[in-house]
Each structure stands twice: as structure tokens, then as C-alpha cells.
JSON list of C-alpha atoms in Angstrom, two decimals:
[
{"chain": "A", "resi": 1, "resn": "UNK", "atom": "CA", "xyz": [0.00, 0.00, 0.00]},
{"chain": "A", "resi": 2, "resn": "UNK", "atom": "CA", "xyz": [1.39, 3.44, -0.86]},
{"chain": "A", "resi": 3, "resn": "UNK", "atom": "CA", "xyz": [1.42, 5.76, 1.62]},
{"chain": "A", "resi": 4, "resn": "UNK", "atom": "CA", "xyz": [-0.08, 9.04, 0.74]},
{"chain": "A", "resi": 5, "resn": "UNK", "atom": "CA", "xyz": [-1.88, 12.04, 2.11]},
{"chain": "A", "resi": 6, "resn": "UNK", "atom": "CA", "xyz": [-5.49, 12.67, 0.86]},
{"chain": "A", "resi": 7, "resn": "UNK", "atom": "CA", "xyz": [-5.36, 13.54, -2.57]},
{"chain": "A", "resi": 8, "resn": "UNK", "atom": "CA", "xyz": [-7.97, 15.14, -5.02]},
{"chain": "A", "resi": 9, "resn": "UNK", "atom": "CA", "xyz": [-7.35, 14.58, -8.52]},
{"chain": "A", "resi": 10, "resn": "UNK", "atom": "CA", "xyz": [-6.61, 17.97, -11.01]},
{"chain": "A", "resi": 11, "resn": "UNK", "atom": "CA", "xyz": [-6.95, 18.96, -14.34]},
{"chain": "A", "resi": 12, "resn": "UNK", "atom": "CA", "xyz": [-7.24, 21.90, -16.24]},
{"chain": "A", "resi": 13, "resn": "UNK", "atom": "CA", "xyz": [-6.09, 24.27, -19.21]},
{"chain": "A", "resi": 14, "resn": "UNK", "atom": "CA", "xyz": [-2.86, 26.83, -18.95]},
{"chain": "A", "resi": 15, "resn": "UNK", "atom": "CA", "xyz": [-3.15, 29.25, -21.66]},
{"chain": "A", "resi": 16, "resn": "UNK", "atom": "CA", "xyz": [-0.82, 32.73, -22.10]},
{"chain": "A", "resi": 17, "resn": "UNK", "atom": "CA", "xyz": [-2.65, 35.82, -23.32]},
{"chain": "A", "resi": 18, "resn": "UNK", "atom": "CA", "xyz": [-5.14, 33.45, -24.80]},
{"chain": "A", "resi": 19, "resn": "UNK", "atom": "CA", "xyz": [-2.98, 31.09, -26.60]},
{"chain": "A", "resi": 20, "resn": "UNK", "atom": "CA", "xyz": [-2.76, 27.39, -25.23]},
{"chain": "A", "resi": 21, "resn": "UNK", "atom": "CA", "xyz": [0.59, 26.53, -23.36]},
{"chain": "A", "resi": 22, "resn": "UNK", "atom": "CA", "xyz": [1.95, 23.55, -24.65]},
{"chain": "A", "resi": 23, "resn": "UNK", "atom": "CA", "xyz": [5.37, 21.69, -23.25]},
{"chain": "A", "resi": 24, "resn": "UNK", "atom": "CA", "xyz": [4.60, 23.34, -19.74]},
{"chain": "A", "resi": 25, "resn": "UNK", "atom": "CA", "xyz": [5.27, 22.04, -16.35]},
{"chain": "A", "resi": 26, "resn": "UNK", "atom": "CA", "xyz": [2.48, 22.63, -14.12]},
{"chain": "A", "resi": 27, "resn": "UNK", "atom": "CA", "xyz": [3.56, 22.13, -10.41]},
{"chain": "A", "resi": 28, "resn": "UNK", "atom": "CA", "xyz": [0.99, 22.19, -7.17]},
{"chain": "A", "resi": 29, "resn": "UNK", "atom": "CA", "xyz": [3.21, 22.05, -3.89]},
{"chain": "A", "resi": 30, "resn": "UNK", "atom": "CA", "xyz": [1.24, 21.25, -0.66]},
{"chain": "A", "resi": 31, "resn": "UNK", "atom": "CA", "xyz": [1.74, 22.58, 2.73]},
{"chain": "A", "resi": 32, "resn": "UNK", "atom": "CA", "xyz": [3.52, 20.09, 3.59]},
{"chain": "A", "resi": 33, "resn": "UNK", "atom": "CA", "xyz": [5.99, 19.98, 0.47]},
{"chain": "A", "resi": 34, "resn": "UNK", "atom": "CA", "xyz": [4.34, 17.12, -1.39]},
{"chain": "A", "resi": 35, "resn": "UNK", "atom": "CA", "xyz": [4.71, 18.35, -5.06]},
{"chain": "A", "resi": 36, "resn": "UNK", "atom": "CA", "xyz": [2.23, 16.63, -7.82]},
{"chain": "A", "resi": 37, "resn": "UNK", "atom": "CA", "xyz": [3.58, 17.88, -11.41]},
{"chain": "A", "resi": 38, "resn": "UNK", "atom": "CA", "xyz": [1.57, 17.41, -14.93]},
{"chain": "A", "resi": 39, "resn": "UNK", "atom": "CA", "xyz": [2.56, 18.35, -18.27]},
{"chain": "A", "resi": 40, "resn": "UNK", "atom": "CA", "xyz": [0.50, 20.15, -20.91]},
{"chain": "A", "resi": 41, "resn": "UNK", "atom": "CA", "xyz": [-0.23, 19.44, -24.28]},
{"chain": "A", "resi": 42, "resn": "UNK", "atom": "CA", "xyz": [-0.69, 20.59, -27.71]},
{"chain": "A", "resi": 43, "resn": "UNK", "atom": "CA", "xyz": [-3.88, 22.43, -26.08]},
{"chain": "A", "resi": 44, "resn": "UNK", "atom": "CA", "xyz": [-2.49, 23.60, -22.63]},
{"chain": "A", "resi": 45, "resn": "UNK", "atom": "CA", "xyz": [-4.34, 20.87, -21.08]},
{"chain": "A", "resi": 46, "resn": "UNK", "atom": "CA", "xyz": [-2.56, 19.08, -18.26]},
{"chain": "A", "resi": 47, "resn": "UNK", "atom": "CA", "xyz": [-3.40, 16.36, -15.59]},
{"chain": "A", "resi": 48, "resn": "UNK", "atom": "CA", "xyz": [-1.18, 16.21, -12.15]},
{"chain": "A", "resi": 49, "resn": "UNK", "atom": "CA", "xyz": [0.38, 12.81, -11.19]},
{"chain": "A", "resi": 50, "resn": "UNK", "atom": "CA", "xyz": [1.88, 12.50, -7.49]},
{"chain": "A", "resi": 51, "resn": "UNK", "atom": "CA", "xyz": [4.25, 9.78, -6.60]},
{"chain": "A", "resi": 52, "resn": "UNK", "atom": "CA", "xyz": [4.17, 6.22, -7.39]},
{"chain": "A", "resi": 53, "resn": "UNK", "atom": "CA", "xyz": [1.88, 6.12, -10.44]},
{"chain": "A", "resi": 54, "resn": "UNK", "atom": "CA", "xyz": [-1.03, 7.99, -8.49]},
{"chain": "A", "resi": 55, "resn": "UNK", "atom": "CA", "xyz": [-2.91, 10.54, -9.81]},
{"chain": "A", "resi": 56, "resn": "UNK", "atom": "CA", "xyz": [-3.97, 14.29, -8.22]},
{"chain": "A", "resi": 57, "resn": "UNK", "atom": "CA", "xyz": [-2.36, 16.96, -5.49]},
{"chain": "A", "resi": 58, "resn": "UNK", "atom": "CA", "xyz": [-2.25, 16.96, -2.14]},
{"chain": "A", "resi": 59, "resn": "UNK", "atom": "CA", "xyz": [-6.06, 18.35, -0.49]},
{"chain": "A", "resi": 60, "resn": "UNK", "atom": "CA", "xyz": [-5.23, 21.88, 0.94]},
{"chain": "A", "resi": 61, "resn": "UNK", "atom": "CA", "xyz": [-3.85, 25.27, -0.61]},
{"chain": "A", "resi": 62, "resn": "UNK", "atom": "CA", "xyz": [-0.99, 23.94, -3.10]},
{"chain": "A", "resi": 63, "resn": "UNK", "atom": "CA", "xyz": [1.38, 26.46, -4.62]},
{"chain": "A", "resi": 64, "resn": "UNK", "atom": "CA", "xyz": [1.43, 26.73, -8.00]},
{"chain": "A", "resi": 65, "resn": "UNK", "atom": "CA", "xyz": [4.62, 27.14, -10.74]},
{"chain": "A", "resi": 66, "resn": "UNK", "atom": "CA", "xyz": [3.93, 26.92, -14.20]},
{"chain": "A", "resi": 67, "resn": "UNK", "atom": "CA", "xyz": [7.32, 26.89, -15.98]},
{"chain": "A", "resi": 68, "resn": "UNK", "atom": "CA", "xyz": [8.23, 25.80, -19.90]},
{"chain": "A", "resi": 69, "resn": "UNK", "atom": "CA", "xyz": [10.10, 22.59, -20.21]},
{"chain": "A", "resi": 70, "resn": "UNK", "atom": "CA", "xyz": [13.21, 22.33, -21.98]},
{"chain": "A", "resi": 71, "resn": "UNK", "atom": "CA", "xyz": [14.82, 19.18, -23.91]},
{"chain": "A", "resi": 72, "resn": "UNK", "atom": "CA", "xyz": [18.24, 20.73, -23.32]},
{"chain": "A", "resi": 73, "resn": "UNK", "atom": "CA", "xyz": [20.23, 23.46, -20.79]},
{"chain": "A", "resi": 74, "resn": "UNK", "atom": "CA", "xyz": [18.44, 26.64, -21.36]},
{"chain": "A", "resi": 75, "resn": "UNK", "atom": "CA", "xyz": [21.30, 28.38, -23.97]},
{"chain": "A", "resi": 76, "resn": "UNK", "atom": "CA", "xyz": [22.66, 31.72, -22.70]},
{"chain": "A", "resi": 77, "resn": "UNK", "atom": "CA", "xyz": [20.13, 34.71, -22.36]},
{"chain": "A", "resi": 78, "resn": "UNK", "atom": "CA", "xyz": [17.00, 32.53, -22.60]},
{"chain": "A", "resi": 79, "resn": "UNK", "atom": "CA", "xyz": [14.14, 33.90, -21.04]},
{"chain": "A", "resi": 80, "resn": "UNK", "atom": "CA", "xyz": [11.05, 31.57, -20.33]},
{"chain": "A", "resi": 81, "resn": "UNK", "atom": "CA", "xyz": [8.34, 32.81, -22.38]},
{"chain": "A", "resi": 82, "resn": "UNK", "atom": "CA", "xyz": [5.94, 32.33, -18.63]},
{"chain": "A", "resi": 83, "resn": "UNK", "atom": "CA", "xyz": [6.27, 35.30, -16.46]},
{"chain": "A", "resi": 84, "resn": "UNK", "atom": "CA", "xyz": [8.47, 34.58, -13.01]},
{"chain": "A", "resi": 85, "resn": "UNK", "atom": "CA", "xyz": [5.38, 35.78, -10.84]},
{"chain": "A", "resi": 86, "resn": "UNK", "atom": "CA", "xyz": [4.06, 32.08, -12.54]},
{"chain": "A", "resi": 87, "resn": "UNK", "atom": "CA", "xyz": [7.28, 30.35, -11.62]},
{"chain": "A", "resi": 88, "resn": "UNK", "atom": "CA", "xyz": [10.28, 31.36, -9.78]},
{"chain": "A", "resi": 89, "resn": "UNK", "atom": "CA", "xyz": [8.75, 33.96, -7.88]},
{"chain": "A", "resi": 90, "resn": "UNK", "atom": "CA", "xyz": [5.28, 32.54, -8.21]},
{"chain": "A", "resi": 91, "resn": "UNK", "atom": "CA", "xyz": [2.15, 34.39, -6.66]},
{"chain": "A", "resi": 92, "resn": "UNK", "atom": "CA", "xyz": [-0.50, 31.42, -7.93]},
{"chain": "A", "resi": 93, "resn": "UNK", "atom": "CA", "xyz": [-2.31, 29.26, -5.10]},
{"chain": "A", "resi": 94, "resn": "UNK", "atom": "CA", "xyz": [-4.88, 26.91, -5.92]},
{"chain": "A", "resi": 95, "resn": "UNK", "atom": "CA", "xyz": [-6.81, 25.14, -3.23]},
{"chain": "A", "resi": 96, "resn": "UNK", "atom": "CA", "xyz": [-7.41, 21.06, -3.71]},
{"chain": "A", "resi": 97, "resn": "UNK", "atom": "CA", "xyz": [-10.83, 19.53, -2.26]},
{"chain": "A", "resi": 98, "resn": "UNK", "atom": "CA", "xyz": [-11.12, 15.96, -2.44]},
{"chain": "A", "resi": 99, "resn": "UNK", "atom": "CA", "xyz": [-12.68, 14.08, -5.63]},
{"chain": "A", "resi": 100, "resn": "UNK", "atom": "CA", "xyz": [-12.66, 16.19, -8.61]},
{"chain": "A", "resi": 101, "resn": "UNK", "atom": "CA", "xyz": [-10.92, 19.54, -9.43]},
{"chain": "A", "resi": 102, "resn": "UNK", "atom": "CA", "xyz": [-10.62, 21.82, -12.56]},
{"chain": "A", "resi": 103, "resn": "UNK", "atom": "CA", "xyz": [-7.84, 24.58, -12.38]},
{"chain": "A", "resi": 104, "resn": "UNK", "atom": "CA", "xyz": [-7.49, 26.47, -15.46]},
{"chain": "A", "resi": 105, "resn": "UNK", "atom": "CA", "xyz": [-4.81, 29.34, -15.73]},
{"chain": "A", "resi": 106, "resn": "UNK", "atom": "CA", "xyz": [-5.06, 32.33, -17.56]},
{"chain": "A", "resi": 107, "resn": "UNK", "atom": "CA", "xyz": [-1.83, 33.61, -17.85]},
{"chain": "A", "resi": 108, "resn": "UNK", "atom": "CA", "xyz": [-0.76, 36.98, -19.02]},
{"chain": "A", "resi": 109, "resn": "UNK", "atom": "CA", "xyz": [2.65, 37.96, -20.11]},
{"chain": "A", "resi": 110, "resn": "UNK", "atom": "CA", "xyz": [2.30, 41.44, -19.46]}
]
């Protein structure tokens, strides 16, 4: 049996002034540091795995990073198309009930 906190399964669309955000790491971080990551398609849709093949986040406030993925080392100067207040310094909190949850982000780049 794996042991796990409650979880609530999460889904939902990240788009950037309007467009979908595809190759995009969409993070929820718990309370207690239990992080549940997804990736997001060819139409910004992603759906968060925890550990050991389970699926969802953590039930609580998460803290959310949204941040584009990269096959390689970013090359010199790159700047991630996703603003830091999504990432790095990231603003976004998201709260997880148990069952079913949709968390679409509208992201602006301005």
C-alpha cells in the first residue's frame, strides 16, 4: 500500500494571453511539500500525477509554478516565455478539495 496524504485529482487548461501553453510544467506544492507535477499538451491541457503512479495533489492550498520545459540546458540569455510571478517567484495558489478539481490558468505575459 502506498502511503499518501489525501489527494484530489486535477486537471485543467494553462493558456498565455489566450494562446494554449503547450510543453509546460504545471507544479501544485502542498503545505507540507508534497509536489504533484503534470505536463501540458498541444492544447495547454494538463493532468497532475503524485508519486508512485497515483494521480492528483495533495487536499489543501498547493502552490502553484507553471514553468516551460526544456529538452536541453536553457542556452545563454534565454528567457522563459511564462512570467516569473508564474514560476520562480510565483504568486498562484490553488486550493485542492477531495474528488474532482478543474484549475485552469489564464496567464498573461504582461
Amino acid at each position: 500500500k502506498v502511503d499518501a496524504p489525501p489527494l484530489g485529482t486535477v486537471t485543467g487548461k494553462v493558456t498565455l494571453d489566450g494562446q494554449p501553453v503547450t510543453n509546460a510544467t504545471v507544479s501544485f506544492e502542498s503545505a507540507n511539500g508534497q509536489i504533484a507535477f503534470g505536463n501540458t499538451d498541444q492544447s495547454g491541457n494538463y493532468e497532475l500525477r503524485f508519486r508512485s503512479g497515483l494521480k492528483g495533489a495533495e487536499v489543501g492550498m498547493n502552490k502553484v509554478r507553471i514553468e516551460t520545459i526544456l529538452d536541453a540546458p536553457a542556452p545563454e540569455g534565454y528567457k522563459d516565455p511564462i512570467p516569473a510571478k508564474y514560476n520562480a517567484q510565483s504568486t498562484l495558489q490553488k486550493s485542492v478539495q477531495a474528488g474532482k478539481n478543474t484549475h485552469d490558468f489564464e496567464l498573461n505575459s504582461k
